[in-house]
Structures are given as C-alpha cells and as structure tokens.
PDB file of C-alpha atoms and ligand atoms in Angstrom:
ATOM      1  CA  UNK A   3       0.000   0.000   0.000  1.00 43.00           C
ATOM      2  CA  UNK A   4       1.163   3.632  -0.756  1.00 44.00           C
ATOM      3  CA  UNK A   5       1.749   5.097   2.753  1.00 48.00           C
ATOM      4  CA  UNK A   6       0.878   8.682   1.291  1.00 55.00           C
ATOM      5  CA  UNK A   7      -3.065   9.416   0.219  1.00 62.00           C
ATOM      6  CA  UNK A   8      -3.105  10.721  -3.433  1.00 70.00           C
ATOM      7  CA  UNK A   9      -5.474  13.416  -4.897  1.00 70.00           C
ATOM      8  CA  UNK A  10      -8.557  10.776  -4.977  1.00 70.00           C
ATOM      9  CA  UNK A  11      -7.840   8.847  -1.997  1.00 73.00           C
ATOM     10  CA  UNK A  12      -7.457  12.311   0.241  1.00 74.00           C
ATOM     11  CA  UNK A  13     -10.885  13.651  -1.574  1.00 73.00           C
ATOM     12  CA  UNK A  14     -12.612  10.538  -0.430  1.00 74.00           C
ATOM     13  CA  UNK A  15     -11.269  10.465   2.930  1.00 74.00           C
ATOM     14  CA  UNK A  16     -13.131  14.210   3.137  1.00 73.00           C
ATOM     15  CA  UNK A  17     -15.875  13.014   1.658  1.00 71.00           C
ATOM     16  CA  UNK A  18     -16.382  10.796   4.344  1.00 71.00           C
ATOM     17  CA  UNK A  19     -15.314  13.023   7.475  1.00 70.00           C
ATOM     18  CA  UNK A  20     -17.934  14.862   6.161  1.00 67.00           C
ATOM     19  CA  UNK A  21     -20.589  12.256   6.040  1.00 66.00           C
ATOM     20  CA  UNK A  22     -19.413  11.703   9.761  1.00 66.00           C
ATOM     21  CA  UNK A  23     -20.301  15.157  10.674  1.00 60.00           C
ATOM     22  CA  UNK A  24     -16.786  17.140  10.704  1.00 67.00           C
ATOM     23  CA  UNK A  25     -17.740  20.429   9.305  1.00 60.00           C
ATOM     24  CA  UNK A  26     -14.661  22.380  10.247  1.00 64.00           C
ATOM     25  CA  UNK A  27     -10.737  22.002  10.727  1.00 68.00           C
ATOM     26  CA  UNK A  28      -9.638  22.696  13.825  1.00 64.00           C
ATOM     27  CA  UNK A  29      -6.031  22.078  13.522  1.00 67.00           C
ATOM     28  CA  UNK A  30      -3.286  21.527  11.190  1.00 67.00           C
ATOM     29  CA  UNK A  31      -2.048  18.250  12.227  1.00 70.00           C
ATOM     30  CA  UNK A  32      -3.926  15.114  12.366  1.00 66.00           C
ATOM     31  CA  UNK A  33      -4.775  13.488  15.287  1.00 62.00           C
ATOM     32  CA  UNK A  34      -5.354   9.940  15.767  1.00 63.00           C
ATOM     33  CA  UNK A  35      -8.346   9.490  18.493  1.00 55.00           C
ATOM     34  CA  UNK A  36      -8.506   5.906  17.723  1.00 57.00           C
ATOM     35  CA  UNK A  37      -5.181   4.378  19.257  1.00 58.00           C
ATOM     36  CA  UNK A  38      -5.141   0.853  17.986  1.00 53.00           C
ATOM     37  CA  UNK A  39      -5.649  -1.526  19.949  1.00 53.00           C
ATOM     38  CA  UNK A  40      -3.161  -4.278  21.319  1.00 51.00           C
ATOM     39  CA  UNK A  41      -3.108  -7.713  18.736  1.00 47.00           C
ATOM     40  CA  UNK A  42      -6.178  -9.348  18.275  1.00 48.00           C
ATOM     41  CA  UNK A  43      -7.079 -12.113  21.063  1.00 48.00           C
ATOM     42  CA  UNK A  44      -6.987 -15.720  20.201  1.00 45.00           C
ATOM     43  CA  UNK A  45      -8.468 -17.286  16.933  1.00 43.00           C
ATOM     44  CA  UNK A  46     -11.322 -18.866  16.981  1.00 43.00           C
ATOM     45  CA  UNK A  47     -11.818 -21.807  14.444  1.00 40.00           C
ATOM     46  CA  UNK A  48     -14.336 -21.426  11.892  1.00 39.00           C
ATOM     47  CA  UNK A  49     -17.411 -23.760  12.031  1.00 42.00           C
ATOM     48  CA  UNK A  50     -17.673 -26.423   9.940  1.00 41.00           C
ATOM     49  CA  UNK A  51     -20.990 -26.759   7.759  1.00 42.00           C
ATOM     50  CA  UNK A  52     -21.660 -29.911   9.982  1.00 41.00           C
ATOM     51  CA  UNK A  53     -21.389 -27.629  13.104  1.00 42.00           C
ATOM     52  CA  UNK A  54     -24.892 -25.845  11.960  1.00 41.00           C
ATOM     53  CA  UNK A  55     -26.682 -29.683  12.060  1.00 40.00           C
ATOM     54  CA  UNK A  56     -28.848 -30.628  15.075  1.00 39.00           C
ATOM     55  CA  UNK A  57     -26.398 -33.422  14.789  1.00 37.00           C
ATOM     56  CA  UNK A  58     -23.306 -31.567  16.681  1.00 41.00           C
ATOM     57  CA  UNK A  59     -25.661 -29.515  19.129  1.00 43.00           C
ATOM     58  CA  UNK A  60     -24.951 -30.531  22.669  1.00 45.00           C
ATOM     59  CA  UNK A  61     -28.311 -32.072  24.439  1.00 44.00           C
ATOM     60  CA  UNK A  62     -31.214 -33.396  23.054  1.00 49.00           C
ATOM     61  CA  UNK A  63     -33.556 -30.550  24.347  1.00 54.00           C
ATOM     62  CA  UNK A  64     -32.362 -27.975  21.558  1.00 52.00           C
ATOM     63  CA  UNK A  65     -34.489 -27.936  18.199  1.00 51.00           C
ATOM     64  CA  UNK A  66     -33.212 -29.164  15.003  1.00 51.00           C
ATOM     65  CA  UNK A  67     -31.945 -26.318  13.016  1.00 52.00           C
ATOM     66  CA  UNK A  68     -31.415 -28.037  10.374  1.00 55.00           C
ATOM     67  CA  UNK A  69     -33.047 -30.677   8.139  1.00 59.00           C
ATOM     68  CA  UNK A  70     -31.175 -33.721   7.163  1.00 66.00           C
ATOM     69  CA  UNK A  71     -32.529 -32.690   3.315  1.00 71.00           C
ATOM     70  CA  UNK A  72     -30.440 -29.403   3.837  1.00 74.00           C
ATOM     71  CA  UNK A  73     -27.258 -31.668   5.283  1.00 75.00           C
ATOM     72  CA  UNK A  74     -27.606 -33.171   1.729  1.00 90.00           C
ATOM     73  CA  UNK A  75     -27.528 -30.285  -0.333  1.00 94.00           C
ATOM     74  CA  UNK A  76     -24.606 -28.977   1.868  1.00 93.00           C
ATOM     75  CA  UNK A  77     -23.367 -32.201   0.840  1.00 95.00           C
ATOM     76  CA  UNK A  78     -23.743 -31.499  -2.894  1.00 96.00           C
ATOM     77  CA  UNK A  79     -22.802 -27.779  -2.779  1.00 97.00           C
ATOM     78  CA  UNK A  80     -19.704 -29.362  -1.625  1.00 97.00           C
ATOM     79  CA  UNK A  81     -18.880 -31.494  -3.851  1.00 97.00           C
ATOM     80  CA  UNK A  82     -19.617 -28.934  -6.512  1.00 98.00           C
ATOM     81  CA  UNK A  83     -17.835 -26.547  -4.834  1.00 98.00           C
ATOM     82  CA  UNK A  84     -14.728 -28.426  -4.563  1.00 98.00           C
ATOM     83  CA  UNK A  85     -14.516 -29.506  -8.136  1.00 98.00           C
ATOM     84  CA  UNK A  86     -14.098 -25.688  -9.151  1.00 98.00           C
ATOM     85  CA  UNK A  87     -10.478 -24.970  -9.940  1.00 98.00           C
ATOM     86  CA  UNK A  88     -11.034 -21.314 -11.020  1.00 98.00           C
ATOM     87  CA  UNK A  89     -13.524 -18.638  -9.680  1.00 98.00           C
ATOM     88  CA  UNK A  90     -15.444 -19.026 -13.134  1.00 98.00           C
ATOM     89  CA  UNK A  91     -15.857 -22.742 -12.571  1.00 98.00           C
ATOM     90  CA  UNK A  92     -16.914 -21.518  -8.693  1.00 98.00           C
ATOM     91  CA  UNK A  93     -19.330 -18.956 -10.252  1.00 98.00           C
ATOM     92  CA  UNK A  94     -20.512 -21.089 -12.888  1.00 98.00           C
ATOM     93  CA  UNK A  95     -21.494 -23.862 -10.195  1.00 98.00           C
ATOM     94  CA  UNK A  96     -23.168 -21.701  -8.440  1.00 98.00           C
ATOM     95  CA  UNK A  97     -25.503 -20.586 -11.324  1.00 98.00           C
ATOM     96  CA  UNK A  98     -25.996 -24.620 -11.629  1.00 98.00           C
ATOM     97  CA  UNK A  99     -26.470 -25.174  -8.578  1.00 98.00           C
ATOM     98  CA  UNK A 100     -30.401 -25.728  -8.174  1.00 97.00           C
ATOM     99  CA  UNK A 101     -31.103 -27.099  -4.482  1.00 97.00           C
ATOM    100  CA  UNK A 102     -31.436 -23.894  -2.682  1.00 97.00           C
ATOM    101  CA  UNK A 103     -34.992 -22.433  -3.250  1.00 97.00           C
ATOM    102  CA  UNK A 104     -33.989 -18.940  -2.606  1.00 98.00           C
ATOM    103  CA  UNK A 105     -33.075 -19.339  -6.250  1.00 98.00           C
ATOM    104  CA  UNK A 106     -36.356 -20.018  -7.548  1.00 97.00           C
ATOM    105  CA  UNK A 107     -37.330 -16.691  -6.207  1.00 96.00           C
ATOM    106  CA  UNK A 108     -34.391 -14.566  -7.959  1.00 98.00           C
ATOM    107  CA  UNK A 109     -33.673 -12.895 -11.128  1.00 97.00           C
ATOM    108  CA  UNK A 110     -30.369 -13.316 -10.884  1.00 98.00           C
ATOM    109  CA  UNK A 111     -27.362 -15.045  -9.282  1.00 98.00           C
ATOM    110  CA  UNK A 112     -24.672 -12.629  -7.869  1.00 98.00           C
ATOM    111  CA  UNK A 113     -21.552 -14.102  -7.395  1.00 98.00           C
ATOM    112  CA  UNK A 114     -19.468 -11.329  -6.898  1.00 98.00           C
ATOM    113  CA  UNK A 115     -17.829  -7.899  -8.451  1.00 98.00           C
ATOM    114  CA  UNK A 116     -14.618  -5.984  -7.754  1.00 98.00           C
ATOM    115  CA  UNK A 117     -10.990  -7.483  -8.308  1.00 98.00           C
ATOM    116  CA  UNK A 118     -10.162 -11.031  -6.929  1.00 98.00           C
ATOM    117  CA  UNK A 119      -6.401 -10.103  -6.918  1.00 98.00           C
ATOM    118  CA  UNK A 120      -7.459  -7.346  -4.021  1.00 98.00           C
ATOM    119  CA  UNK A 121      -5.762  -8.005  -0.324  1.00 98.00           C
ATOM    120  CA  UNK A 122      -9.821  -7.353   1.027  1.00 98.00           C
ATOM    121  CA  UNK A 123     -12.808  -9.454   0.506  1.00 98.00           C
ATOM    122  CA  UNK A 124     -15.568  -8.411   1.913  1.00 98.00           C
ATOM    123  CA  UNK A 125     -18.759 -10.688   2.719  1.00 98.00           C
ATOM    124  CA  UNK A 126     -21.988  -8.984   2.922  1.00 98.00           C
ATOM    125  CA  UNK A 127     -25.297 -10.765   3.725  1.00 98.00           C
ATOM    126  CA  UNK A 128     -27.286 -11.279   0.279  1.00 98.00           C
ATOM    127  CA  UNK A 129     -28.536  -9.110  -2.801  1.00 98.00           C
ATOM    128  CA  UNK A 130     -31.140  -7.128  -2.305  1.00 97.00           C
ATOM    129  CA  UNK A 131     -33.397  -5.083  -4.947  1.00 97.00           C
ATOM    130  CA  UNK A 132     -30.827  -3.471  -7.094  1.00 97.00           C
ATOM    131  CA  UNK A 133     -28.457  -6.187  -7.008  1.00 98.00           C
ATOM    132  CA  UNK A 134     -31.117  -9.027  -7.870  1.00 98.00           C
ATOM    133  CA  UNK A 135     -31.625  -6.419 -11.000  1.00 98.00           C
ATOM    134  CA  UNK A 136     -28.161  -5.908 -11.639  1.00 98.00           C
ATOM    135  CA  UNK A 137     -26.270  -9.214 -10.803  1.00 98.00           C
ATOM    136  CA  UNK A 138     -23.719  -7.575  -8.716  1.00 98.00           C
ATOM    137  CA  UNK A 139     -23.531  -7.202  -5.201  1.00 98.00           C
ATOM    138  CA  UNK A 140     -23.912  -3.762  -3.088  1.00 98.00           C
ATOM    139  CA  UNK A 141     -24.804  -1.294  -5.732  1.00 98.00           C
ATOM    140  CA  UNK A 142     -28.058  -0.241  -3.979  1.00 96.00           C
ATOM    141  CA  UNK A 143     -27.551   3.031  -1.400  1.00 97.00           C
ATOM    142  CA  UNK A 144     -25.337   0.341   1.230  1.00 97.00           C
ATOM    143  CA  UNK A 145     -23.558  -0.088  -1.810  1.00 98.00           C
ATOM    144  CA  UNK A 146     -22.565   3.326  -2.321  1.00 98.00           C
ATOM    145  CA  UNK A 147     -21.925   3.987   0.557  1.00 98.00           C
ATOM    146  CA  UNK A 148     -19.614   1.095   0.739  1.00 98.00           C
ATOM    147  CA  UNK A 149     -17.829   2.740  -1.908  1.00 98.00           C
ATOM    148  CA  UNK A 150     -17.141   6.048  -0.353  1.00 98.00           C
ATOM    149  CA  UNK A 151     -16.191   3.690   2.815  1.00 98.00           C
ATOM    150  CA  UNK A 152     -13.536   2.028   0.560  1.00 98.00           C
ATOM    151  CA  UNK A 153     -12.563   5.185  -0.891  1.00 98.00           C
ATOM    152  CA  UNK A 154     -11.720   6.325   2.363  1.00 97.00           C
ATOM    153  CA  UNK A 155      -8.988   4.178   3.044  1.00 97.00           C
ATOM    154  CA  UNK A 156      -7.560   4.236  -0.589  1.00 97.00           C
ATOM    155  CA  UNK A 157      -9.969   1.419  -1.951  1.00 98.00           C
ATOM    156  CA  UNK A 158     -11.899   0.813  -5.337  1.00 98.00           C
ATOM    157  CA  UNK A 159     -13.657  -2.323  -6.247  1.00 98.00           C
ATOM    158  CA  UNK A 160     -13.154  -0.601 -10.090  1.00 97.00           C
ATOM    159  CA  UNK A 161      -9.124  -0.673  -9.174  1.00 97.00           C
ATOM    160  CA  UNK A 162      -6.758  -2.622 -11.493  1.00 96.00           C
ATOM    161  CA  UNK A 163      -4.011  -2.249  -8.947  1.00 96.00           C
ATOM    162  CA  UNK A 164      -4.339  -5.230  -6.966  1.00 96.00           C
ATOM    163  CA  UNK A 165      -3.202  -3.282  -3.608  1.00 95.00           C
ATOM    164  CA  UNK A 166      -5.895  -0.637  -4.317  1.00 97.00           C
ATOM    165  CA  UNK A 167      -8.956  -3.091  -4.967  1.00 98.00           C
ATOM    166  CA  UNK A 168     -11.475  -4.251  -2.815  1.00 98.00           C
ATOM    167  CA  UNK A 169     -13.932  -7.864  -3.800  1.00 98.00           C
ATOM    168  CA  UNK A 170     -17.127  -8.180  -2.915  1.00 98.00           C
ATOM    169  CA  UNK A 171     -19.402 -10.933  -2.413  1.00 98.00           C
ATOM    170  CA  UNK A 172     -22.285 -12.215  -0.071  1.00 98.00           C
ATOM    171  CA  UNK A 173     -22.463 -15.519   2.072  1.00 98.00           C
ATOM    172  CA  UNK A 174     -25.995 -16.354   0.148  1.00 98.00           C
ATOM    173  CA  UNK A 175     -25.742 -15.740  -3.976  1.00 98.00           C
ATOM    174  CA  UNK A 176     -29.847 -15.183  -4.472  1.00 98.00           C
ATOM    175  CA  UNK A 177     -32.240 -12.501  -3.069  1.00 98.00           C
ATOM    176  CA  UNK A 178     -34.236 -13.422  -0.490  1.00 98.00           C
ATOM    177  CA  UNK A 179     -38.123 -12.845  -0.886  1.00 96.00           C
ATOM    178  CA  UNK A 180     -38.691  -9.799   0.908  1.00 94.00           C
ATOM    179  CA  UNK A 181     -34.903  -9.140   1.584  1.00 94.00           C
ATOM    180  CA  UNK A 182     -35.598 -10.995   4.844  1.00 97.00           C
ATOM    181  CA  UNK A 183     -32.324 -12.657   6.048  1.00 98.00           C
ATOM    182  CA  UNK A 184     -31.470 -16.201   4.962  1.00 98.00           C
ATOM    183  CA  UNK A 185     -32.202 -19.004   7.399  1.00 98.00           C
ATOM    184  CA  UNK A 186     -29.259 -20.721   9.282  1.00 97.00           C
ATOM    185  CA  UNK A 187     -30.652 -24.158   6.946  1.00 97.00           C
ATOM    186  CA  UNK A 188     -29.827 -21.697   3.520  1.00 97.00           C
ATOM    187  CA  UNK A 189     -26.440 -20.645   4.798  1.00 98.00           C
ATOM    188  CA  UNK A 190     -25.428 -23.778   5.725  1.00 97.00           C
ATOM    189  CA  UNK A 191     -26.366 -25.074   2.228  1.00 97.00           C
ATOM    190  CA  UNK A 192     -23.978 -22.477   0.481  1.00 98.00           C
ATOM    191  CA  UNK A 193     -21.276 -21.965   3.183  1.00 98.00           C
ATOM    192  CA  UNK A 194     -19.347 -24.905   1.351  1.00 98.00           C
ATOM    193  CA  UNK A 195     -19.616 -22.432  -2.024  1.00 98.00           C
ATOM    194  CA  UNK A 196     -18.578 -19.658   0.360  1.00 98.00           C
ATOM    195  CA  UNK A 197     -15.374 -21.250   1.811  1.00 98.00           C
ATOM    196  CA  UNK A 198     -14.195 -22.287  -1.727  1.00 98.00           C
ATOM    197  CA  UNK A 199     -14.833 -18.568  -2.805  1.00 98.00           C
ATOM    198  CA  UNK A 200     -12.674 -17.280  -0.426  1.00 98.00           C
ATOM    199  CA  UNK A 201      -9.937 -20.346  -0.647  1.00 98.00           C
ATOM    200  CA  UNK A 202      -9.584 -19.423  -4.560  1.00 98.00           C
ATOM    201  CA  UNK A 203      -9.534 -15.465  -3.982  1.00 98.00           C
ATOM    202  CA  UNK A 204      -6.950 -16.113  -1.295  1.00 98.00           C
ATOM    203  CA  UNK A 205      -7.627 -12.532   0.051  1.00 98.00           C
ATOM    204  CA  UNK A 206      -5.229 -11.516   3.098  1.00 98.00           C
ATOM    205  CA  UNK A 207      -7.929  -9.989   4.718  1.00 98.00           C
ATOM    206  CA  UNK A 208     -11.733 -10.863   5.175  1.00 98.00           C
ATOM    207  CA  UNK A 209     -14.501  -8.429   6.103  1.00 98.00           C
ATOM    208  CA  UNK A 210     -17.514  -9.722   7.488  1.00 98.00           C
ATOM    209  CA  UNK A 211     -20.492  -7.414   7.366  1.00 98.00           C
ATOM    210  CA  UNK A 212     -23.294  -7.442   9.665  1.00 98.00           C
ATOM    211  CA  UNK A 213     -24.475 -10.104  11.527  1.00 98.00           C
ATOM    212  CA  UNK A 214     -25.396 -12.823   9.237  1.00 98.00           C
ATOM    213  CA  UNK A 215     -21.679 -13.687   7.720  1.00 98.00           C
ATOM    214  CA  UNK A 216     -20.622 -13.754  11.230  1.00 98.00           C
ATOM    215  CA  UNK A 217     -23.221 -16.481  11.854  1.00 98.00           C
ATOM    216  CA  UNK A 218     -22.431 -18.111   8.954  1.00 98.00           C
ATOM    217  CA  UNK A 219     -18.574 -18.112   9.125  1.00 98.00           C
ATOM    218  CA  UNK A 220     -17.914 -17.778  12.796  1.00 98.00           C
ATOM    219  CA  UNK A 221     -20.709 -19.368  14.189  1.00 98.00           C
ATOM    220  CA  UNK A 222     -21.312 -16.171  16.093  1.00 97.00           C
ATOM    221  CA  UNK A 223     -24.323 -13.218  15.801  1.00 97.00           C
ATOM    222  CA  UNK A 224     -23.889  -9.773  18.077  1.00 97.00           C
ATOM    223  CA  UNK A 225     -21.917  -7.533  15.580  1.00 98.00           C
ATOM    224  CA  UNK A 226     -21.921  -4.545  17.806  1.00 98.00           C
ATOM    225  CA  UNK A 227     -20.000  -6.840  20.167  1.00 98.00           C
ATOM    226  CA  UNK A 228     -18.112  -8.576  17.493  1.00 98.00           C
ATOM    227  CA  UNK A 229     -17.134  -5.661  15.523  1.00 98.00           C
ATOM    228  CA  UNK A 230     -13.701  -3.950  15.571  1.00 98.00           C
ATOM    229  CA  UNK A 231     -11.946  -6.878  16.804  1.00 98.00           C
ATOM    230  CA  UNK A 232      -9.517  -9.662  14.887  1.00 98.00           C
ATOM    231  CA  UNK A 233     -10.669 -12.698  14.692  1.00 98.00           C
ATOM    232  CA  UNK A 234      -9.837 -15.605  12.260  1.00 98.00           C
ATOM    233  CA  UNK A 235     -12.301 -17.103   9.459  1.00 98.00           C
ATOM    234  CA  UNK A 236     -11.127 -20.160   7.173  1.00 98.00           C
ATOM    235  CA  UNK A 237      -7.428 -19.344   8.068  1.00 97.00           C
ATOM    236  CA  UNK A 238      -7.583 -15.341   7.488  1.00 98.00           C
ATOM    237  CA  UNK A 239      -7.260 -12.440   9.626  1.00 98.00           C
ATOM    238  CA  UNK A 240     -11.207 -11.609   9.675  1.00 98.00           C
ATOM    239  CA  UNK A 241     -12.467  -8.526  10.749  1.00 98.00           C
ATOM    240  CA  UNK A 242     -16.298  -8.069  11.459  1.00 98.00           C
ATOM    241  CA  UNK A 243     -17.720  -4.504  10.883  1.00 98.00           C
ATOM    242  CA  UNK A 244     -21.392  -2.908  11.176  1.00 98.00           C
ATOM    243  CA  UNK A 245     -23.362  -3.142   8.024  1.00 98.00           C
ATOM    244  CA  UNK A 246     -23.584  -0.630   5.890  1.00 98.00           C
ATOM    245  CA  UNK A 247     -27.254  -0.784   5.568  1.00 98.00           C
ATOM    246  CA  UNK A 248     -26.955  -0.351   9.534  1.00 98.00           C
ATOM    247  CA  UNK A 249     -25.095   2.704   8.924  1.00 98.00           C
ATOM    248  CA  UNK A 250     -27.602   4.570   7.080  1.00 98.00           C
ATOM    249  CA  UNK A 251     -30.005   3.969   9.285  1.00 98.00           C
ATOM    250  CA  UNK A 252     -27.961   4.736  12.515  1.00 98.00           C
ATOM    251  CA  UNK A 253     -25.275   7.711  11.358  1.00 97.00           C
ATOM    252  CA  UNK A 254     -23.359   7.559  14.961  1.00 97.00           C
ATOM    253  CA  UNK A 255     -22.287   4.341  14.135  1.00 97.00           C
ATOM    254  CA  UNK A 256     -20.291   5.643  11.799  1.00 97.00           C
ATOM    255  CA  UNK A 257     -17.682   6.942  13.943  1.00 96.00           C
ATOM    256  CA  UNK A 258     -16.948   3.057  15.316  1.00 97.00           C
ATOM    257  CA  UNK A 259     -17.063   1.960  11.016  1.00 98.00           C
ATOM    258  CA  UNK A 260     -14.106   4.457  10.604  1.00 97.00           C
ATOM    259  CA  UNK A 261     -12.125   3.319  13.472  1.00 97.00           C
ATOM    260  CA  UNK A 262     -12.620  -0.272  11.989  1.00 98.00           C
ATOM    261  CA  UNK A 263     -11.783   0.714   8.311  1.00 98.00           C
ATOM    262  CA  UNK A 264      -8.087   2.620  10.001  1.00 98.00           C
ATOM    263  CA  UNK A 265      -7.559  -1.288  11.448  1.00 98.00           C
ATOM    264  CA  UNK A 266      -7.950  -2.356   7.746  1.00 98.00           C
ATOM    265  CA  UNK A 267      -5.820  -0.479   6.817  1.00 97.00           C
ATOM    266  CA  UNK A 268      -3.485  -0.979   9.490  1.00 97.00           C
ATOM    267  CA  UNK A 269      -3.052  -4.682   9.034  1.00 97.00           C
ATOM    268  CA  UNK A 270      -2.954  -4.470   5.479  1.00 97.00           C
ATOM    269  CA  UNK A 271       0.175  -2.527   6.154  1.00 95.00           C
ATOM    270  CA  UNK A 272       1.600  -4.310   8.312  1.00 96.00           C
ATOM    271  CA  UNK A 273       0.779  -7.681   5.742  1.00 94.00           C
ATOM    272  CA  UNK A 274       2.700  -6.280   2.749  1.00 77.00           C
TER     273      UNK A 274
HETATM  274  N1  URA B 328     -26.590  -5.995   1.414  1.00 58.55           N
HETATM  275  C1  URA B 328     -25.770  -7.051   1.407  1.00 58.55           C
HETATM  276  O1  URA B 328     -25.473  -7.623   2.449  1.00 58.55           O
HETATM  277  N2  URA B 328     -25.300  -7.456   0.241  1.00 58.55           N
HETATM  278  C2  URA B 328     -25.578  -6.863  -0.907  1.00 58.55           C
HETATM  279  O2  URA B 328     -25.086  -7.292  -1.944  1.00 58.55           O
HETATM  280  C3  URA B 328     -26.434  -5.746  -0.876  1.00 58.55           C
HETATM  281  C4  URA B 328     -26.943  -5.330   0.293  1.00 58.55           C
END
C-alpha cells in the first residue's frame, strides 16, 4: 500500500469526514483518536458446515436447526464446490447449482464484483433489490456507501491495482423474498460455495459485514460486540464490521465503522 493518500484517496477520505459530521478544521495536524488496539485475542476456528446440524448440538432438548434434506444439499454444494479450480468454474457452479430455493425466487445469481487479486474481501449478507436487477452485489444506497467507505482508506472495487482493490461478495448468492435474512438451513447449504470462494480469492484480509456472515462463518451473531476486533475465518485475519445498511439507518455508528476501516488499513500494512 502507498503510505501517502493521493489526490482521490485524500478527496474521499473528506468526503467521508464529512458524512461523519466534521464540518470544520480545527487544527493543522492530524490526530489519531482511535489508538489501535493491542493484537487481536486468540483465533477462533471457523465452524464447519456440519457444526450448523442438530447433529453436533450438545443435548437433546435444543431444536433441530437443520433438516437432514439441507445436510444433503450442503453435501452437494460441496462437492460442486470443490470440483471448481477457477472462480469461473466456482461462479458457474453456483448458477448450476439448483437445491437452494432462494433461487427459484431470484432474477439473478450474484456471485461477486470488484478485483479477486485485491488483499480485502468483503462478505456482505445477500442481494437485495438493485443487485437481484443488476447481478452484482452492493450497488443499492449500502452499496454506495460502501464505496465512499472504501474510498476512504484508498480502496476501489473498479481498481486494477491489486493493492488498491477491494472484492465483494455475499455468504448467500440469491435474493431473499422480501430481503428478509437467509435461514441458518440456507447458509449452511452455500457456506461450502462460500469457503471455496474465499480459498480461490486467497484474500489476506476478510470483512464480514453485519451479523449474518458472522453467523455463517464464525458461528457467532452480536456484531456490535463482534465488531472492531480480529478474529480468524477459514485461516484469514477476519475482521467483522457494522453493516452498511446499519449505517444509514444509525449515522453515529459511523464513527466506530471508521475506526474499523483505520484497522484495515493498518493490518494491510503491516501484511505487505
Ligand atoms: N446488502 C448485502 O449484504 N449485500 C448486498 O449485496 C447488498 C446489500
């Protein structure tokens, strides 16, 4: 990474102190409010798609969460999964892949967009509207302002520059009827599609945004106790940030989302 903002990357870093609210200067020098914090505690393992069954639950008393049918689709989604070499064969198996009924219900598959070479991928939730329509994920209004979040730390999911791109994708590739969330049985289905994603974009860094692809990669929901601090997802340093969907509709959030895209940037530093 460049340690010194050019003419874009300082724009959008205005941009968005001024979506936080700064609306003067009121000193020359910068000053960092946000010490960083001390390394991340310990890693905790990613769950394995078996780990969402009723199978591995401790005690009989808890209710299935999943159904055995859904085991068996997790089963095919990854063995389809696996047998993709490239990220085409990955998104062309997911466009084939017809056992999750969310599917039936969408226009479109979206796989992904930005550049697979970036250091960041970022994992949202699912499409919504616009990005049914379009085939891409976040290009609705949490999409743009994803982009001005990017922007702020020197980030474009349009850069050719591998240390300057961001890629985005979703832990669930179809719209949801409604835009409700997907169920833990859905997520479980695709995770196997999910971890292969992310094992052939080889990012250094994962973001996980909002609660539901912390509950499908870490097992965990809570983001506003989850977010801002390192954890580990399929064997990358994971960090899991507010949606930006949350953002917009709670603007003093936004404050914590900046101190969490300086750690980004951070440990992409110190990774290069
Ligand atoms: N929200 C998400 O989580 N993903 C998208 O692609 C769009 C909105």
């Amino acid at each position: 990474m460049e340690s010194a903002l050019d003419h874009h990357a300082a724009l959008a870093a205005l941009a968005w102190q001024v979506e936080l609210g700064a609306d003067e200067a009121i000193g020359d020098a910068p000053v960092d409010r946000f010490a960083l914090p001390d390394p991340s505690p310990a890693p905790r393992p990613a769950p394995a798609v078996s780990d969402f069954s009723s199978k591995n639950r401790p005690g009989p008393e808890l209710p299935p969460i999943v159904e055995d049918q859904t085991v068996d689709a997790a089963a095919a989604a990854r063995a389809a999964a696996g047998r993709a070499q490239t990220l085409e064969d990955l998104r062309a198996a997911v466009a084939a892949f017809d056992l999750c009924e969310l599917k039936k219900g969408a226009k479109t598959t979206v796989f992904a967009d930005g550049n697979p070479a970036a250091p960041v991928m970022i994992l949202g939730e699912a499409p919504g509207r616009e990005e049914d329509i379009e085939g891409r994920p976040f290009v609705g209004p949490a999409g743009r302002l994803l982009d001005r979040m990017l922007a702020a730390i020197g980030l474009d999911r349009r850069a050719e520059t591998p240390e300057r791109a961001a890629y985005i994708s979703n832990v669930m590739y179809w719209r949801p009827p409604g835009n409700r969330e997907p169920t833990p049985g859905e997520l479980a289905m695709m995770l196997p599609f999910v971890e292969r994603h992310v094992q052939l974009a080889r990012p250094k860094v994962l973001v996980l945004m909002g609660n539901t692809p912390c509950a499908a990669l870490l097992g965990r929901r809570g983001i506003l106790r989850l977010r801002g601090t390192w954890t580990e997802a399929l064997g990358r340093p994971t960090l899991p940030m507010t949606h930006p969907a949350y953002l917009l509709r709670n603007p003093a959030a936004k404050r914590e989302a900046w101190a969490d895209l300086l750690e980004i940037q951070a440990k992409l530093r110190t990774l290069t």
